[in-house]
Structure formats: structure tokens, C-alpha cells
Short mmCIF file of C-alpha atoms in Angstrom, two decimals:
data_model
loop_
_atom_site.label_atom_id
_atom_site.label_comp_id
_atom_site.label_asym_id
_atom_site.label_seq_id
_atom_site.Cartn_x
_atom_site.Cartn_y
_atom_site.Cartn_z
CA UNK Z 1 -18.27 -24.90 -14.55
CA UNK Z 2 -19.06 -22.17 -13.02
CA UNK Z 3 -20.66 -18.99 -15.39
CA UNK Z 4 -18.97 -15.74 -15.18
CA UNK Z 5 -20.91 -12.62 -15.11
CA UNK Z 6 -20.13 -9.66 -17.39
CA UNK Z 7 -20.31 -6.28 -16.03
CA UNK Z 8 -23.04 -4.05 -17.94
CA UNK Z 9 -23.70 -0.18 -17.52
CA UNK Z 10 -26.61 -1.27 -15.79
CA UNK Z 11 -25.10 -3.23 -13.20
CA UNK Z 12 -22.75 -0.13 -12.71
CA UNK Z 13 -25.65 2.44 -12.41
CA UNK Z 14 -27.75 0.08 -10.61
CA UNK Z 15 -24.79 -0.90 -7.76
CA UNK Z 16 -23.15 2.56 -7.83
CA UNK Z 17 -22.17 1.88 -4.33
CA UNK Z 18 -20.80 -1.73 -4.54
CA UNK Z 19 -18.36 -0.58 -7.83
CA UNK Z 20 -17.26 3.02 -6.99
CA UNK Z 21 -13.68 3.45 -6.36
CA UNK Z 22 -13.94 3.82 -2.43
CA UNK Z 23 -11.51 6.80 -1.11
CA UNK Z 24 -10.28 7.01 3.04
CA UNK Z 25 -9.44 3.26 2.94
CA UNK Z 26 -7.81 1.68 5.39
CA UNK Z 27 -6.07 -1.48 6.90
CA UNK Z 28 -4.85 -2.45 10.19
CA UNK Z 29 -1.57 -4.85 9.36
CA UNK Z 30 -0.42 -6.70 12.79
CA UNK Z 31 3.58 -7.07 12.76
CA UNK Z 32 4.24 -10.25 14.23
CA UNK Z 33 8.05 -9.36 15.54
CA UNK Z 34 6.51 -6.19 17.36
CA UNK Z 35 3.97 -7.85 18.73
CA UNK Z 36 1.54 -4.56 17.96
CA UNK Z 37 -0.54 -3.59 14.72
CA UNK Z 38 -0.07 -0.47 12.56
CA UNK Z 39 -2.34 1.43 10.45
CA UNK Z 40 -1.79 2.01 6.66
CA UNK Z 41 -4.56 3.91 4.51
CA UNK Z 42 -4.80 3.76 1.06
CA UNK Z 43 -1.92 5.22 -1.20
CA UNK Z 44 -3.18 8.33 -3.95
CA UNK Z 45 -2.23 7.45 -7.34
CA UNK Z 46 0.61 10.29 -7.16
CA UNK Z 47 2.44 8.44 -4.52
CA UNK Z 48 2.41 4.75 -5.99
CA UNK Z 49 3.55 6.36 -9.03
CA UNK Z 50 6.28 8.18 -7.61
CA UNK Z 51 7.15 5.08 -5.09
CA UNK Z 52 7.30 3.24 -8.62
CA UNK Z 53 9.47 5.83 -10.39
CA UNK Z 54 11.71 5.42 -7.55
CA UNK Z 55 12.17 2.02 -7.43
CA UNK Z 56 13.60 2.39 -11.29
CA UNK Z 57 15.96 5.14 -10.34
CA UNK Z 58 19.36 2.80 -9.66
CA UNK Z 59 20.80 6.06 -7.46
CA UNK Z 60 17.12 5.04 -5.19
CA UNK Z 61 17.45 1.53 -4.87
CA UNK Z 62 15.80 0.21 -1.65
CA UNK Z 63 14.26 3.39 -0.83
CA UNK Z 64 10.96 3.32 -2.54
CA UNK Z 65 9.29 1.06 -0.21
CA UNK Z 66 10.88 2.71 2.79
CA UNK Z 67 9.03 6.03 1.13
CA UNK Z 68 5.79 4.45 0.66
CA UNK Z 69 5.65 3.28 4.11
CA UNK Z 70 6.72 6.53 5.24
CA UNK Z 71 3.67 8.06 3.41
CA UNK Z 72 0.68 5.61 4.11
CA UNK Z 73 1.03 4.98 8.10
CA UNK Z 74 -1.44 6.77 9.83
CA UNK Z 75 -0.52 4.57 13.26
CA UNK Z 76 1.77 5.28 14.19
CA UNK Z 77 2.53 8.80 13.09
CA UNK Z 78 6.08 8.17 11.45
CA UNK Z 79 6.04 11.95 10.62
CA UNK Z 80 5.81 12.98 13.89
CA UNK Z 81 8.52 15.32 14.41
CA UNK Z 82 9.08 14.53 18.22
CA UNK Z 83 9.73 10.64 17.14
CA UNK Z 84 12.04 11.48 14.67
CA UNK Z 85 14.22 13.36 16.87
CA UNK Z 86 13.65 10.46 19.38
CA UNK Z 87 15.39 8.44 17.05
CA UNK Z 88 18.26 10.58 15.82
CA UNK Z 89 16.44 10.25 12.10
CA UNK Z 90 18.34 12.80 10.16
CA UNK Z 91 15.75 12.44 6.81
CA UNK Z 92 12.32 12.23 7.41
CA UNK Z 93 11.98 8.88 5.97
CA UNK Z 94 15.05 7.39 7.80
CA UNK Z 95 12.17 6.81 10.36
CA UNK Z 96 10.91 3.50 8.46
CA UNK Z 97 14.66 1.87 9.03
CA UNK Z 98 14.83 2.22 12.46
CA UNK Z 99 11.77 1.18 13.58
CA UNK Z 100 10.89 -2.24 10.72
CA UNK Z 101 12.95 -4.74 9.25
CA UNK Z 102 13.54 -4.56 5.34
CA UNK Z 103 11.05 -7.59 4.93
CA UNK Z 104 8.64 -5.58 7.20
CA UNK Z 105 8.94 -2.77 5.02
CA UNK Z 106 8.33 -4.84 2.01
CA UNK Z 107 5.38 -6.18 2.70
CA UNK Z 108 3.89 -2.74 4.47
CA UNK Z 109 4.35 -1.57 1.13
CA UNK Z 110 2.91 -4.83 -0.77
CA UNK Z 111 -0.19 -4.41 0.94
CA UNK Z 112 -0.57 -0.52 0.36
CA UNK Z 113 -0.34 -1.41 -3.27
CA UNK Z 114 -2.68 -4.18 -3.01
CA UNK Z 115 -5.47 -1.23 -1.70
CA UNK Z 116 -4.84 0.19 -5.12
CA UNK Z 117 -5.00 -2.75 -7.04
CA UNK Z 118 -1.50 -2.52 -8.35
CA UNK Z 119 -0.26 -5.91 -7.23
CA UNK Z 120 -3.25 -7.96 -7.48
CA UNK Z 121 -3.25 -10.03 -10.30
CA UNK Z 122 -6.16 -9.91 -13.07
CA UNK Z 123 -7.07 -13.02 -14.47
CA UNK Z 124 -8.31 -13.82 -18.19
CA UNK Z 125 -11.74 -15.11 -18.42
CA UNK Z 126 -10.43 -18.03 -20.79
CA UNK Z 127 -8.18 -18.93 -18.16
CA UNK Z 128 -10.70 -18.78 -15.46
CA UNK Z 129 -12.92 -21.59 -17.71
CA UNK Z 130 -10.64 -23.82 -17.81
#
């Protein structure tokens, strides 16, 4: 069995670097049925919170992943204003629709989430033991 180490204040002042909350992350996700890769950065704590909020409003069902997409591509630009136009978006998030497939969108947003920890599962030491 493999021993599991507990985290001290020393191991947190000695490894600063390795367990500081890292800010500017980013991740390039490769969309198979485009045939391309996007860019995504790492959500704020504002916006997963308000993507969340959203996807418990029953009048915003469906959109909150469409709005947390919207907000954490860097590449391509979805608020670019020219694009929009392009594609006769009339909200700005309307964008996300017409250019990825609801499972697309989905998991965009999935892995945004995962940046911030919220959909990784913890696991309980006990559990790990055993």
C-alpha cells in the first residue's frame, strides 16, 4: 500500500511555486469534427459562479455552457465583432451555437471547469487505502 503524504505549512512555504494557485492558464482542446484546435484559458471564479447560477435558473436552461464557452475562448476570438456579424449572431453569445455542436459545447465547458477544479473529483484518504 502505498503511503500518502500530508501536506504541512512547511511543504507549502518550502514549494511556494509547485502549490500556488497558478493564474493565465491555459489549454489547447482539439475538436475532432472541425478538424482544428481552440484555445480556452482558465475561467475567474465570478464567471463559473455565474455560469453555475445560470444553469439553476429554469428561464436559462442550456445557456450556461454556451456562456462559459463564450467567455473562456481566447482562439478563436468568439467576441469578435466582425465574426458575429459574419454569422448573423443577433446576441453576443449566439456565436457558440453556430459554430459547435451542443456536445461540443459541453465538454468546452467541462474542461474550463476542470482548470478550476470544480469538476474534478476529491477523493477521501480512507478510500484511497483501501
Amino acid at each position: 500500500m502505498k503511503e500518502i503524504k500530508k501536506l504541512t505549512v512547511t511543504d507549502l512555504m518550502k514549494n511556494k511555486e509547485q502549490y500556488q494557485v497558478k493564474e493565465n492558464v491555459t489549454e489547447e482542446v482539439y475538436i475532432d469534427r472541425l478538424g482544428a484546435s481552440v484555445t480556452i484559458r482558465k475561467p475567474e471564479k465570478s464567471l463559473c459562479i455565474e455560469g453555475m447560477q445560470m444553469a439553476q435558473d429554469p428561464n436559462l436552461v442550456g445557456k450556461s455552457d454556451a456562456f462559459i464557452v463564450y467567455n473562456v475562448l481566447v482562439e478563436p476570438n468568439l467576441k469578435d465583432k466582425q465574426l458575429q456579424k459574419e454569422f448573423g449572431c443577433v446576441e453576443p453569445t449566439d456565436i457558440v451555437d453556430k459554430i459547435f455542436e451542443p456536445g461540443e459545447i459541453g465538454n468546452i465547458a467541462k474542461l474550463a471547469l476542470e482548470l478550476v477544479g470544480y469538476t474534478k473529483a476529491l477523493k477521501k484518504v480512507k478510500d484511497l487505502k483501501n
